[in-house]
Short mmCIF file of C-alpha atoms and ligand atoms in Angstrom, two decimals:
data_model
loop_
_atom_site.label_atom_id
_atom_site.label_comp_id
_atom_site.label_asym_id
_atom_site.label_seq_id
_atom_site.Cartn_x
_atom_site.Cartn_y
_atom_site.Cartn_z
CA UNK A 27 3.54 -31.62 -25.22
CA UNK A 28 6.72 -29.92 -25.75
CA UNK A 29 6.57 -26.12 -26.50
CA UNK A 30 10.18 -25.58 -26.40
CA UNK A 31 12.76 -28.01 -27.97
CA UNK A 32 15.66 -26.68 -25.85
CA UNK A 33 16.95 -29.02 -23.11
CA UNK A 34 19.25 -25.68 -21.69
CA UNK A 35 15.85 -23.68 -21.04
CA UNK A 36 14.84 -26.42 -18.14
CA UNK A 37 16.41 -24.66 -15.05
CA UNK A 38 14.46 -21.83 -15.87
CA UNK A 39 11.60 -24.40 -14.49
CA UNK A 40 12.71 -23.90 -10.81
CA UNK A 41 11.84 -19.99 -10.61
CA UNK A 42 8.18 -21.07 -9.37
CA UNK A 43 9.80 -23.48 -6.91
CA UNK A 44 12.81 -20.92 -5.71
CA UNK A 45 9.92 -18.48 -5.31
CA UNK A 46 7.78 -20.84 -3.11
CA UNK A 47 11.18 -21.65 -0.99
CA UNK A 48 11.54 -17.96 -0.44
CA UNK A 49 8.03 -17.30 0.68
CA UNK A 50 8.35 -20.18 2.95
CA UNK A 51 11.68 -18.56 4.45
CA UNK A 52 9.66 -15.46 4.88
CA UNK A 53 7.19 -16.76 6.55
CA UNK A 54 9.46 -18.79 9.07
CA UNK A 55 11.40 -16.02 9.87
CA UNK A 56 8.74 -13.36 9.94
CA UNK A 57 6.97 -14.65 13.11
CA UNK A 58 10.05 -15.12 14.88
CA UNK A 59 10.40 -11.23 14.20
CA UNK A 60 6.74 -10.58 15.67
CA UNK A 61 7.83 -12.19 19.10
CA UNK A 62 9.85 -9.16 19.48
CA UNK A 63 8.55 -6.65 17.34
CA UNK A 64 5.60 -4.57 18.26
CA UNK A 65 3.64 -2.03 15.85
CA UNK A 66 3.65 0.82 17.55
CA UNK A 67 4.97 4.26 16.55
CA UNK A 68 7.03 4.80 20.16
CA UNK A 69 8.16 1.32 19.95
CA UNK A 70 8.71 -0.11 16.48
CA UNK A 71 11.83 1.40 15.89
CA UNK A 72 13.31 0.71 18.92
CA UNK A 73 12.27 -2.64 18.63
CA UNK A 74 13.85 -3.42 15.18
CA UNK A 75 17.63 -1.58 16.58
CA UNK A 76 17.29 -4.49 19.35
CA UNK A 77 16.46 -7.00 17.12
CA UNK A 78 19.50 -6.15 15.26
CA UNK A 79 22.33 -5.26 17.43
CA UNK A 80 20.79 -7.11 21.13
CA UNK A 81 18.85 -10.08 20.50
CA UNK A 82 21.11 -13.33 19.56
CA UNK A 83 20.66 -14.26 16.18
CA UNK A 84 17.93 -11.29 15.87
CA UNK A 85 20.13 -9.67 12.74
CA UNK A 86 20.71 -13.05 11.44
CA UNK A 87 16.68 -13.73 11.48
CA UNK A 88 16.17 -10.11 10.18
CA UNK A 89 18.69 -10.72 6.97
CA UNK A 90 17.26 -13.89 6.34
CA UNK A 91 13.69 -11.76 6.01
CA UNK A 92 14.69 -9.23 4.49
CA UNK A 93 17.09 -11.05 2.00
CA UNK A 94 14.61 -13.82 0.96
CA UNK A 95 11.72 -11.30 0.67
CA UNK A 96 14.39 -9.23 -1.58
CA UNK A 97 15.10 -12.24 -3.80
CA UNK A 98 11.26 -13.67 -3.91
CA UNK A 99 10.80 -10.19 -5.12
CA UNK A 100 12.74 -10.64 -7.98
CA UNK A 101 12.44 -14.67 -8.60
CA UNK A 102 8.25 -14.41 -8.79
CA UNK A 103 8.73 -11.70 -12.20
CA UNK A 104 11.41 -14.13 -13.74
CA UNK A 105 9.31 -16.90 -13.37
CA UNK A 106 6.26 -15.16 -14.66
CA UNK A 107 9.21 -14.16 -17.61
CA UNK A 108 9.86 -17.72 -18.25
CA UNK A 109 6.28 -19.32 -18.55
CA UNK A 110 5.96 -16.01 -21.08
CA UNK A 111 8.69 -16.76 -23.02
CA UNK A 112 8.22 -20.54 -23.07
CA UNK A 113 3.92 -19.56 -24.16
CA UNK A 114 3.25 -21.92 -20.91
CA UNK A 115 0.00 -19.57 -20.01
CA UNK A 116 -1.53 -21.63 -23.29
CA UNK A 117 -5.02 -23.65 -22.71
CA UNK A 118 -5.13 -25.25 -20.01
CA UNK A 119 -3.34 -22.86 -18.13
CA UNK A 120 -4.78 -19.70 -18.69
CA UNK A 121 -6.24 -19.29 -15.00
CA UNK A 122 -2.70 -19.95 -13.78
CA UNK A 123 -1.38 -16.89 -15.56
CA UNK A 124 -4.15 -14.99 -13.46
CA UNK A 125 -3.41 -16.76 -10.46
CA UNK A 126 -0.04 -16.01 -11.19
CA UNK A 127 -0.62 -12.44 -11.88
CA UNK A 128 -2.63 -11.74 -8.18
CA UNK A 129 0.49 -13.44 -6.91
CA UNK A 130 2.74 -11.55 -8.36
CA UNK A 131 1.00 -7.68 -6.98
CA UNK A 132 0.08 -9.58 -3.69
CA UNK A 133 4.11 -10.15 -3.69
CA UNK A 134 5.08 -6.40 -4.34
CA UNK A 135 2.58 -5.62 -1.61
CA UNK A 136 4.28 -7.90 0.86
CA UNK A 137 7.56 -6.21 0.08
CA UNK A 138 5.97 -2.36 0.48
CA UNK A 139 3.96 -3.18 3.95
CA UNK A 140 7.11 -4.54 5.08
CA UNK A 141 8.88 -1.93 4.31
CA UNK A 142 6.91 0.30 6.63
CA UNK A 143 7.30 -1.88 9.69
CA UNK A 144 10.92 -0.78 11.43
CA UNK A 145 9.17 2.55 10.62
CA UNK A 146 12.68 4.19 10.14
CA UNK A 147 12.87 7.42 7.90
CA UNK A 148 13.29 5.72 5.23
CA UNK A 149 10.50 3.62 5.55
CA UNK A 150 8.64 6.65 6.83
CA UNK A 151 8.98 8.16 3.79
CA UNK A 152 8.94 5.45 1.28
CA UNK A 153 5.28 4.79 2.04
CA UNK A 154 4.17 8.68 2.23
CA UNK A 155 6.06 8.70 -1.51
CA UNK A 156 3.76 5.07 -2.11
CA UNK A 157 0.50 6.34 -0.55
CA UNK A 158 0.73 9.97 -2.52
CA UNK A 159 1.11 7.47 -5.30
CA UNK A 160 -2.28 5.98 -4.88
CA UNK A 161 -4.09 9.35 -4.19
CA UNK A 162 -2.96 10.11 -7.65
CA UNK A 163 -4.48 6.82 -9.22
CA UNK A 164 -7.26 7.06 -11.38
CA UNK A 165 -10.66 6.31 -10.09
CA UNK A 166 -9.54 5.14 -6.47
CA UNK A 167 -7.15 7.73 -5.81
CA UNK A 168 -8.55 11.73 -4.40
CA UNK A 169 -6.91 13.32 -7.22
CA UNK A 170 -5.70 11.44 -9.82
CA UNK A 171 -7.31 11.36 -13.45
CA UNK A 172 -11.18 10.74 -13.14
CA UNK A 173 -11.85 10.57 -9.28
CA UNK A 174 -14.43 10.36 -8.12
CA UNK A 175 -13.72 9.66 -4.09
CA UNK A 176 -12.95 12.78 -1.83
CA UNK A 177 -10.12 12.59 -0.06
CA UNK A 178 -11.64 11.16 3.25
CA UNK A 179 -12.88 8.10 1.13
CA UNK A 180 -10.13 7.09 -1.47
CA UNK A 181 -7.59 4.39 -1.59
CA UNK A 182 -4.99 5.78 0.73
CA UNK A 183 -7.18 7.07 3.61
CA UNK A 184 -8.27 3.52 3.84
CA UNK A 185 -4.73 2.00 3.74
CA UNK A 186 -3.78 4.59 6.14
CA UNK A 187 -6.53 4.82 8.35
CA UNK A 188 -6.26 8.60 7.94
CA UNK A 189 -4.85 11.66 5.52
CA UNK A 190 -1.50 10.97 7.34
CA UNK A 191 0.76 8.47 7.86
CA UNK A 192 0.62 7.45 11.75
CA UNK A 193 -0.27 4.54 14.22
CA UNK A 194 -3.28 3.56 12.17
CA UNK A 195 -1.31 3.33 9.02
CA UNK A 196 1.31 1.40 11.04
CA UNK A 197 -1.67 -1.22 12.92
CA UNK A 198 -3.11 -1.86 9.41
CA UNK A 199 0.22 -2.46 7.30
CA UNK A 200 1.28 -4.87 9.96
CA UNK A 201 -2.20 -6.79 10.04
CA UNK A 202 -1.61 -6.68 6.16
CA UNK A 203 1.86 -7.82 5.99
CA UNK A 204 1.83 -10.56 8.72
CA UNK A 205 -1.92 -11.64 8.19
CA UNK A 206 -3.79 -10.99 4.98
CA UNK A 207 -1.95 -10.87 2.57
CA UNK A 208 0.02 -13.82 3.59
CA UNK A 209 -2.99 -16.13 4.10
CA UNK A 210 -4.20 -14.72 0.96
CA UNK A 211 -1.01 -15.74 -1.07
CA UNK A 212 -0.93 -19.51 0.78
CA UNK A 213 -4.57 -19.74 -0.33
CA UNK A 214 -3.62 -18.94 -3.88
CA UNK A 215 -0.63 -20.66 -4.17
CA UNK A 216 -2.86 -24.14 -3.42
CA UNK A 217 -4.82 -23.35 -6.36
CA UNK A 218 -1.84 -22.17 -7.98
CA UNK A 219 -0.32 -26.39 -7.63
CA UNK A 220 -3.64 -27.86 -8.11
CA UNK A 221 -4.05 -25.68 -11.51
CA UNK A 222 -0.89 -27.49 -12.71
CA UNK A 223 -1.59 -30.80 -10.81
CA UNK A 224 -5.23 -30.71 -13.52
CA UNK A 225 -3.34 -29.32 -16.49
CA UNK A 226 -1.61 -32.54 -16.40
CA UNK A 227 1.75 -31.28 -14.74
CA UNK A 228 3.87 -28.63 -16.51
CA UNK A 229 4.37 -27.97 -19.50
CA UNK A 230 7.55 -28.88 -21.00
CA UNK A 231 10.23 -31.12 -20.38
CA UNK A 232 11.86 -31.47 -16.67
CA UNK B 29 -56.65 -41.35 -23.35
CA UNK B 30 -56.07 -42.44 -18.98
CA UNK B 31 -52.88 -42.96 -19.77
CA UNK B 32 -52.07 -39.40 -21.17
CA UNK B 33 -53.41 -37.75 -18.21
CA UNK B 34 -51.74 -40.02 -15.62
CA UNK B 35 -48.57 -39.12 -17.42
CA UNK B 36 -49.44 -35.51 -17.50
CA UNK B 37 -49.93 -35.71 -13.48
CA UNK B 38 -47.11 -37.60 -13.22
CA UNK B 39 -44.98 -35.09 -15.15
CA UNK B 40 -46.45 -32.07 -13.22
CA UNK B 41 -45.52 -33.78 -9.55
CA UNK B 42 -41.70 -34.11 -10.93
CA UNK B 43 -42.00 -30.66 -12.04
CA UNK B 44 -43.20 -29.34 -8.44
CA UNK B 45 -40.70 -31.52 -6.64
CA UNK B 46 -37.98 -30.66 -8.78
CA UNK B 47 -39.28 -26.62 -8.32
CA UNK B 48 -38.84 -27.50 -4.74
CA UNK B 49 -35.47 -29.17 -4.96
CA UNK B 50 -34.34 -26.14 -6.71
CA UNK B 51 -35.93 -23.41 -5.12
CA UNK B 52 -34.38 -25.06 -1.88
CA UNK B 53 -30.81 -25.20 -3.74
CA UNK B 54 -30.95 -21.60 -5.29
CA UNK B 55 -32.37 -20.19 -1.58
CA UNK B 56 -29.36 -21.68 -0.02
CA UNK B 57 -26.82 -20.02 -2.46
CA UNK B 58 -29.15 -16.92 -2.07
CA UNK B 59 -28.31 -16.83 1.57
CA UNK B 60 -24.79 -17.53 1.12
CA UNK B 61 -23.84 -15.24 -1.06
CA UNK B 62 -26.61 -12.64 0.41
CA UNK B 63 -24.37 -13.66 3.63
CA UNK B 64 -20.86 -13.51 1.98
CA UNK B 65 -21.55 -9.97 0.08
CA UNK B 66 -22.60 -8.30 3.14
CA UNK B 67 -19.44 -9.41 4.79
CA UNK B 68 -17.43 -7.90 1.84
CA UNK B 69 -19.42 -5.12 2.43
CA UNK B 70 -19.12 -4.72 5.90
CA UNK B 71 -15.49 -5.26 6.29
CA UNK B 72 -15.06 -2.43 3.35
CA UNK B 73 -16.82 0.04 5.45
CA UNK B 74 -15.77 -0.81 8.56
CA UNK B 75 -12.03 -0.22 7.40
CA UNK B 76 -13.13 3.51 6.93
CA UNK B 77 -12.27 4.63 10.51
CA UNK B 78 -15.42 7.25 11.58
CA UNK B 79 -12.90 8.94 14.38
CA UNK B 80 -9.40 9.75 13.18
CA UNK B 81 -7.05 11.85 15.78
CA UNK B 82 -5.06 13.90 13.71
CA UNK B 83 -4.36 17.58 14.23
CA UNK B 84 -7.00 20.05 13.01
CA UNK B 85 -6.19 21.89 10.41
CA UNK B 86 -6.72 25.21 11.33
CA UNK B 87 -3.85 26.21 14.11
CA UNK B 88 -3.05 29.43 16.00
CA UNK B 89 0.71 30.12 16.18
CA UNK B 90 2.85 32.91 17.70
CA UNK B 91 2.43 36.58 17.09
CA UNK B 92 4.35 38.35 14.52
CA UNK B 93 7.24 39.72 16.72
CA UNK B 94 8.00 36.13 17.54
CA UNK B 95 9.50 35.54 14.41
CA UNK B 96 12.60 37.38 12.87
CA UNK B 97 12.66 38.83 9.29
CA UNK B 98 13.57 36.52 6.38
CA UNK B 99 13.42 33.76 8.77
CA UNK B 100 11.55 30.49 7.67
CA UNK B 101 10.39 28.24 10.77
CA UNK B 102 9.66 24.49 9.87
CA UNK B 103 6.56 23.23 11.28
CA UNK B 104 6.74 19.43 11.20
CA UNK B 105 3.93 18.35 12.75
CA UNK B 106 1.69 20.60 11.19
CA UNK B 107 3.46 20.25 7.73
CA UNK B 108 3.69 23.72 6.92
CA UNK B 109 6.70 26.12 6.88
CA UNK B 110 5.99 29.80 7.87
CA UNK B 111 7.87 32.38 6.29
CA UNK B 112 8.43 35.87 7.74
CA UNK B 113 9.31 38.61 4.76
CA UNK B 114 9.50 42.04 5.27
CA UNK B 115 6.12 43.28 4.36
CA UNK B 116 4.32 40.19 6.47
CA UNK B 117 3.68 36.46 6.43
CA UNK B 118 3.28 33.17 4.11
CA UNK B 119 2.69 29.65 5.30
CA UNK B 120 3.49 27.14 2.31
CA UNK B 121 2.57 23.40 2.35
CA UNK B 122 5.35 21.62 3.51
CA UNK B 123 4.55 18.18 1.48
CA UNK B 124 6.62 18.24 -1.66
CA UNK B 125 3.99 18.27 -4.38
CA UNK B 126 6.16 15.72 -6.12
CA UNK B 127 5.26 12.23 -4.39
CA UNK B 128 4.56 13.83 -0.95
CA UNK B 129 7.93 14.00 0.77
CA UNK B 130 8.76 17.26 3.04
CA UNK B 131 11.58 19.36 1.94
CA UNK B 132 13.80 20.59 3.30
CA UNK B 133 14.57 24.08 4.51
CA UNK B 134 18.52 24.95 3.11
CA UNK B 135 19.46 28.14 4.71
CA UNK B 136 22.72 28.63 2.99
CA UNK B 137 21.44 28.34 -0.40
CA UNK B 138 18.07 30.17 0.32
CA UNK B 139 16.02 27.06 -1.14
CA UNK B 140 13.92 24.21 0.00
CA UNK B 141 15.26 20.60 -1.05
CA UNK B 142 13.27 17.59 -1.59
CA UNK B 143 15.19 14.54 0.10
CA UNK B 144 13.42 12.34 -1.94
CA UNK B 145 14.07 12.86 -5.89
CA UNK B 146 15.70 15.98 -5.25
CA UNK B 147 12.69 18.43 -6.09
CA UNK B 148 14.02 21.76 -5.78
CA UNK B 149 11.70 25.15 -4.45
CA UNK B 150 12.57 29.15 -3.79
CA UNK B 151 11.47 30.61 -0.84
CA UNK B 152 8.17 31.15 -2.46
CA UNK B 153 7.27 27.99 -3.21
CA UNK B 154 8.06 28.25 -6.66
CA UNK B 155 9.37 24.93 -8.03
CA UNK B 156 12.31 25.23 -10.21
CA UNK B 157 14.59 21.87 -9.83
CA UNK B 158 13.58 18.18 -10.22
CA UNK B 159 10.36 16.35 -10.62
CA UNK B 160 7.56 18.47 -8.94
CA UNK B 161 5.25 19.99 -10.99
CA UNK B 162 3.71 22.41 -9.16
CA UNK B 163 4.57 25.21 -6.66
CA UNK B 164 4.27 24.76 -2.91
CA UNK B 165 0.46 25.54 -2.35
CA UNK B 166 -0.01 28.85 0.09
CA UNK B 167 -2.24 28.45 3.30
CA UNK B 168 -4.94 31.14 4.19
CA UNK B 169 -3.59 33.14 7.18
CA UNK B 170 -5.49 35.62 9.88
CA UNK B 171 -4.91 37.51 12.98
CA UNK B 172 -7.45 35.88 15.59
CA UNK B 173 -8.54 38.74 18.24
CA UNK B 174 -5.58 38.06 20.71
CA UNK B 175 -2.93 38.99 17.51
CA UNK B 176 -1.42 35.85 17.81
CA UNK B 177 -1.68 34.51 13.69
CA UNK B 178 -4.08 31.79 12.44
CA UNK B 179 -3.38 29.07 9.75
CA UNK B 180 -6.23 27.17 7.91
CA UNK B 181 -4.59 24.16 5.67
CA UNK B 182 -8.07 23.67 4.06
CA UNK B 183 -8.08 27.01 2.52
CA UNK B 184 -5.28 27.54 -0.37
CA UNK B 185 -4.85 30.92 -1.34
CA UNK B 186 -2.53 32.20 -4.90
CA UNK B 187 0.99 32.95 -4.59
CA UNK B 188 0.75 36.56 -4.20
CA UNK B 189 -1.17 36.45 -0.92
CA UNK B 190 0.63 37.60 2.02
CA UNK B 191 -0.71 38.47 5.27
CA UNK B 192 0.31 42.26 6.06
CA UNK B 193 1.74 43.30 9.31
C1 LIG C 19 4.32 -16.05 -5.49
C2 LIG C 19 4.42 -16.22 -6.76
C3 LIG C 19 4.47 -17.55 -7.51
C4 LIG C 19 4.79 -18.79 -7.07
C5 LIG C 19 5.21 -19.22 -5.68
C6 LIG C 19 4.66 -19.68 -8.21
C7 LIG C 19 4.94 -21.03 -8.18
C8 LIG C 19 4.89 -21.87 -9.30
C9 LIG C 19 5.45 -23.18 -9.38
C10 LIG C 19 6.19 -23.88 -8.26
C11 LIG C 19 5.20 -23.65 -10.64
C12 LIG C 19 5.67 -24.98 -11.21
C13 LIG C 19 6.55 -24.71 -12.43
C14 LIG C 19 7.73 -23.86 -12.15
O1 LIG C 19 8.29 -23.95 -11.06
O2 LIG C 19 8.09 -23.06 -13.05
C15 LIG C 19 4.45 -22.64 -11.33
C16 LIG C 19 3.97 -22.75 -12.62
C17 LIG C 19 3.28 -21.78 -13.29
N1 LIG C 19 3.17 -20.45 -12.90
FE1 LIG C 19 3.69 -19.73 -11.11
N2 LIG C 19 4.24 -18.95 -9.30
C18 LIG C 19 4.13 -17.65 -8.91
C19 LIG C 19 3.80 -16.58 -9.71
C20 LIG C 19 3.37 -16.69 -11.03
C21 LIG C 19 3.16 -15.58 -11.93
C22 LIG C 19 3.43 -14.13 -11.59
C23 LIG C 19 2.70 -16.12 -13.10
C24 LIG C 19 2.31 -15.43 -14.38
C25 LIG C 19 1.70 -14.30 -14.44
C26 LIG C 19 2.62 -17.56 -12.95
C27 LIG C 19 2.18 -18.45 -13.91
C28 LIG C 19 2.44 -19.79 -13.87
C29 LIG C 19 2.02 -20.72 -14.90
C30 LIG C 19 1.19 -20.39 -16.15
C31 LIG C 19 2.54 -21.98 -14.53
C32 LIG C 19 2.40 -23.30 -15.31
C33 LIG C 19 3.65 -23.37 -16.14
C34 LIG C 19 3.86 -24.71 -16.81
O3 LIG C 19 3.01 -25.58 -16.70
O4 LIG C 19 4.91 -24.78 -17.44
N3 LIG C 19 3.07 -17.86 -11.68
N4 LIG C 19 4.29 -21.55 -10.50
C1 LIG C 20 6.13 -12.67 0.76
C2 LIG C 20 6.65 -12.74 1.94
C3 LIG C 20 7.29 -11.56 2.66
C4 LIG C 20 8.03 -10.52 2.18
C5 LIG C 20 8.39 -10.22 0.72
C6 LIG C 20 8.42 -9.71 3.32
C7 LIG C 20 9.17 -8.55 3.26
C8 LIG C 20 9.56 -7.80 4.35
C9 LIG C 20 10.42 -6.65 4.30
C10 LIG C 20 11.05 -6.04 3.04
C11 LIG C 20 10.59 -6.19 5.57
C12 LIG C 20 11.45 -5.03 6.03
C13 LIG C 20 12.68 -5.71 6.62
C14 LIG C 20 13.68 -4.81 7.22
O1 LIG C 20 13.52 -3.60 7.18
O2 LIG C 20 14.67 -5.36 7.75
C15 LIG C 20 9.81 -7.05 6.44
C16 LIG C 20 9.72 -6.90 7.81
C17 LIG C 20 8.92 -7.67 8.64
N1 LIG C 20 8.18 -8.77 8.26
FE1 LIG C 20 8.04 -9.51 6.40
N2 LIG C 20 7.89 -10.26 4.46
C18 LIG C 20 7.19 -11.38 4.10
C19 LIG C 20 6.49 -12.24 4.96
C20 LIG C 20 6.27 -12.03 6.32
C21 LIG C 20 5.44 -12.83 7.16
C22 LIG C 20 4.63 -14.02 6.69
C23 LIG C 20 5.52 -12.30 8.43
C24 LIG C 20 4.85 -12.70 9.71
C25 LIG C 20 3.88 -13.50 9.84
C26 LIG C 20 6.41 -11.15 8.37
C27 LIG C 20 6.75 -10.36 9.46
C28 LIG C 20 7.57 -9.26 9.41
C29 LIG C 20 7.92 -8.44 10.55
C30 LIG C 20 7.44 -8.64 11.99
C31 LIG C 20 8.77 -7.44 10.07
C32 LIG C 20 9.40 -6.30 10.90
C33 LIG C 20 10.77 -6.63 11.39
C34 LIG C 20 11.85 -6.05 10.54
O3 LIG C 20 11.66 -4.99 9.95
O4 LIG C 20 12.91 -6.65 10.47
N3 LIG C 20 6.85 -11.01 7.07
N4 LIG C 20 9.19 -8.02 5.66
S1 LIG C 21 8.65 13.68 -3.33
FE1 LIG C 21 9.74 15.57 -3.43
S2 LIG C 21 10.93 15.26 -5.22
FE2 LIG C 21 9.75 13.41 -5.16
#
């Protein structure tokens, strides 16, 4: 079945593919960075400076990271753009638009734990602005609109391991970044293909 | 009429069988997901550390000749700035009631500066730049019995409070 008559459209149909080749850069690279990266507060800054300016091919690794977890970041929202735009979420593939949607929040949550990890001001700050974000979520947050959770209970005491950003936080966005969510998004990404392997391939011409 | 009933018999010794068969199948599932939902729940709670080490928030500090008039002295661990005026002493919150972000302390132009969206307060806390929408929240402060001056984060007190020295 053809949904869209134009031939030019069809490179749009490698955004799911460029976004599996960057995830599979990312997670090349990103246990390369653990052998020399360790999440602690005294040492995790210290550790990403060597990894940059002292280890051979350390900054080259580190770009490669951060650059293809920069561009899956944007590739995973295009693609979601194009099966919108080309109405490719249509019976039989309405459980790969929610596939595709955990996907796509598991991504942005790949990018913020990383972000954390050379635990430079920046990233310091970036997840205190991100964690005062979910305290003011509804329902899960401490004092956003209709909480209900006191503020030793809510959303970002768990995902810090405290009311403050510190070695906890630190422990449990690395265990996020380099283990959960990662397994999480392989796991997906199976049913993900096998969705499309049952629909009968994709949807429009290749 | 023998017929019927050895039907009916054998109809009821499916009927156990299959009861069996299913009861057996719908156990199994029962223990699975009996097994698989207090896993989820156990893993939920156990992420809620029971022992956090972070400082307490009620903290002596120095006595009130240790700090000169009109100074402001950043506290960063604690989060809190202290602020000496003539008539006595304030401690503000020190997280940026914005997204969360400490400001920061600009002695030239008498204000504190939010690094992060550029949130803007007076010395009193009072936003009046940028995105925050609320003033800098005022701690409760005491003398404790050797005059050195208490701070208690977990009590806010309004804008006009100042302790008296
Ligand atoms: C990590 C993120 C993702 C990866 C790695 C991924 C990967 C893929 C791949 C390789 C394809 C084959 C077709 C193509 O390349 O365009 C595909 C198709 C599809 N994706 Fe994704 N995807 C992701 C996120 C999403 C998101 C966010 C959505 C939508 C919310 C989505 C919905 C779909 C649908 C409905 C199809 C079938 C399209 C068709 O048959 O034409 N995916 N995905
Ligand atoms: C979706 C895939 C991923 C994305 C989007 C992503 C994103 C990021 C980002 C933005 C950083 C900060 C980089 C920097 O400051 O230079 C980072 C750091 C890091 N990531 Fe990932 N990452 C992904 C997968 C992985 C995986 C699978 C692992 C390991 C198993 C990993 C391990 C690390 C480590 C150890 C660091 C700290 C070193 C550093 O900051 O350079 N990452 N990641
Ligand atoms: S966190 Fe201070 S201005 Fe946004």
């Amino acid at each position: 079945m053809k949904w869209v008559p134009l031939g030019l459209v069809r490179y749009t149909f490698c955004l799911g593919g460029l976004s599996v080749f960057f995830f599979l850069l990312c997670i090349l690279t990103g246990p390369f960075l653990m052998m020399y990266y360790i999440p602690s507060v005294d040492r995790a800054w210290a550790d990403v400076q060597d990894l940059s300016n002292v280890v051979p091919f350390g900054r080259f690794l580190r770009n490669l990271h951060r650059w293809s977890g920069t561009l899956m970041v944007i590739c995973v929202p295009v693609h979601m753009l194009r099966v919108f735009l080309q109405g490719a979420y249509k019976p039989p593939r309405q459980l790969n638009w929610l596939v595709g949607v955990t996907l796509l929040l598991l991504t942005y949550l790949m990018a913020f734990t990383g972000y954390l990890l050379p635990w430079d001001n920046e990233a310091y700050w970036a997840a205190t602005v991100g964690m005062t974000m979910g305290e003011n979520s509804p329902i899960v947050g401490s004092k956003g609109p209709f909480s209900i959770l006191s503020q030793d209970k809510d959303i970002a005491y768990i995902l810090r391991g405290g009311t403050m950003l510190g070695q906890p936080s630190l422990t449990r966005f690395f265990f996020a970044h380099c283990v959960a969510i990662p397994g999480a998004m392989a796991g997906l990404m199976g049913l993900h293909f096998f969705n499309i392997h049952k629909a009968g391939g994709m949807s429009g011409p290749l | 009429m023998g017929e019927t009933v050895a039907k009916a018999e054998k109809v009821v010794k499916t009927t156990r069988r299959e009861a069996l068969r299913k009861g057996l199948f719908w156990g199994c599932w029962g223990i699975f997901i009996g097994f698989a939902g207090m896993l989820g729940i156990s893993i939920v709670r156990y992420a809620y550390p029971r022992i956090v080490w972070e400082p307490s928030s009620t903290f002596k500090i120095g006595k009130p000749d240790d700090y000169a008039v009109g100074s402001v002295t950043v506290m960063g661990d604690r989060r809190v700035f202290l602020i000496r005026t003539e008539g006595g002493f304030y401690a503000l919150s020190a997280i940026c009631t914005h997204l969360g972000c400490q400001p920061i302390w600009e002695q030239d132009n008498q204000v504190f500066m939010c690094p992060c969206h550029g949130g803007k307060f007076y010395k009193d806390g009072i936003n009046f730049a940028g995105p925050p929408p609320r003033p800098l929240p005022r701690f409760l402060m005491t003398f404790a019995p050797d005059g050195r001056m208490m701070v208690d984060k977990a009590k806010e007190v309004g804008l006009d409070f100042i302790l008296k020295v």
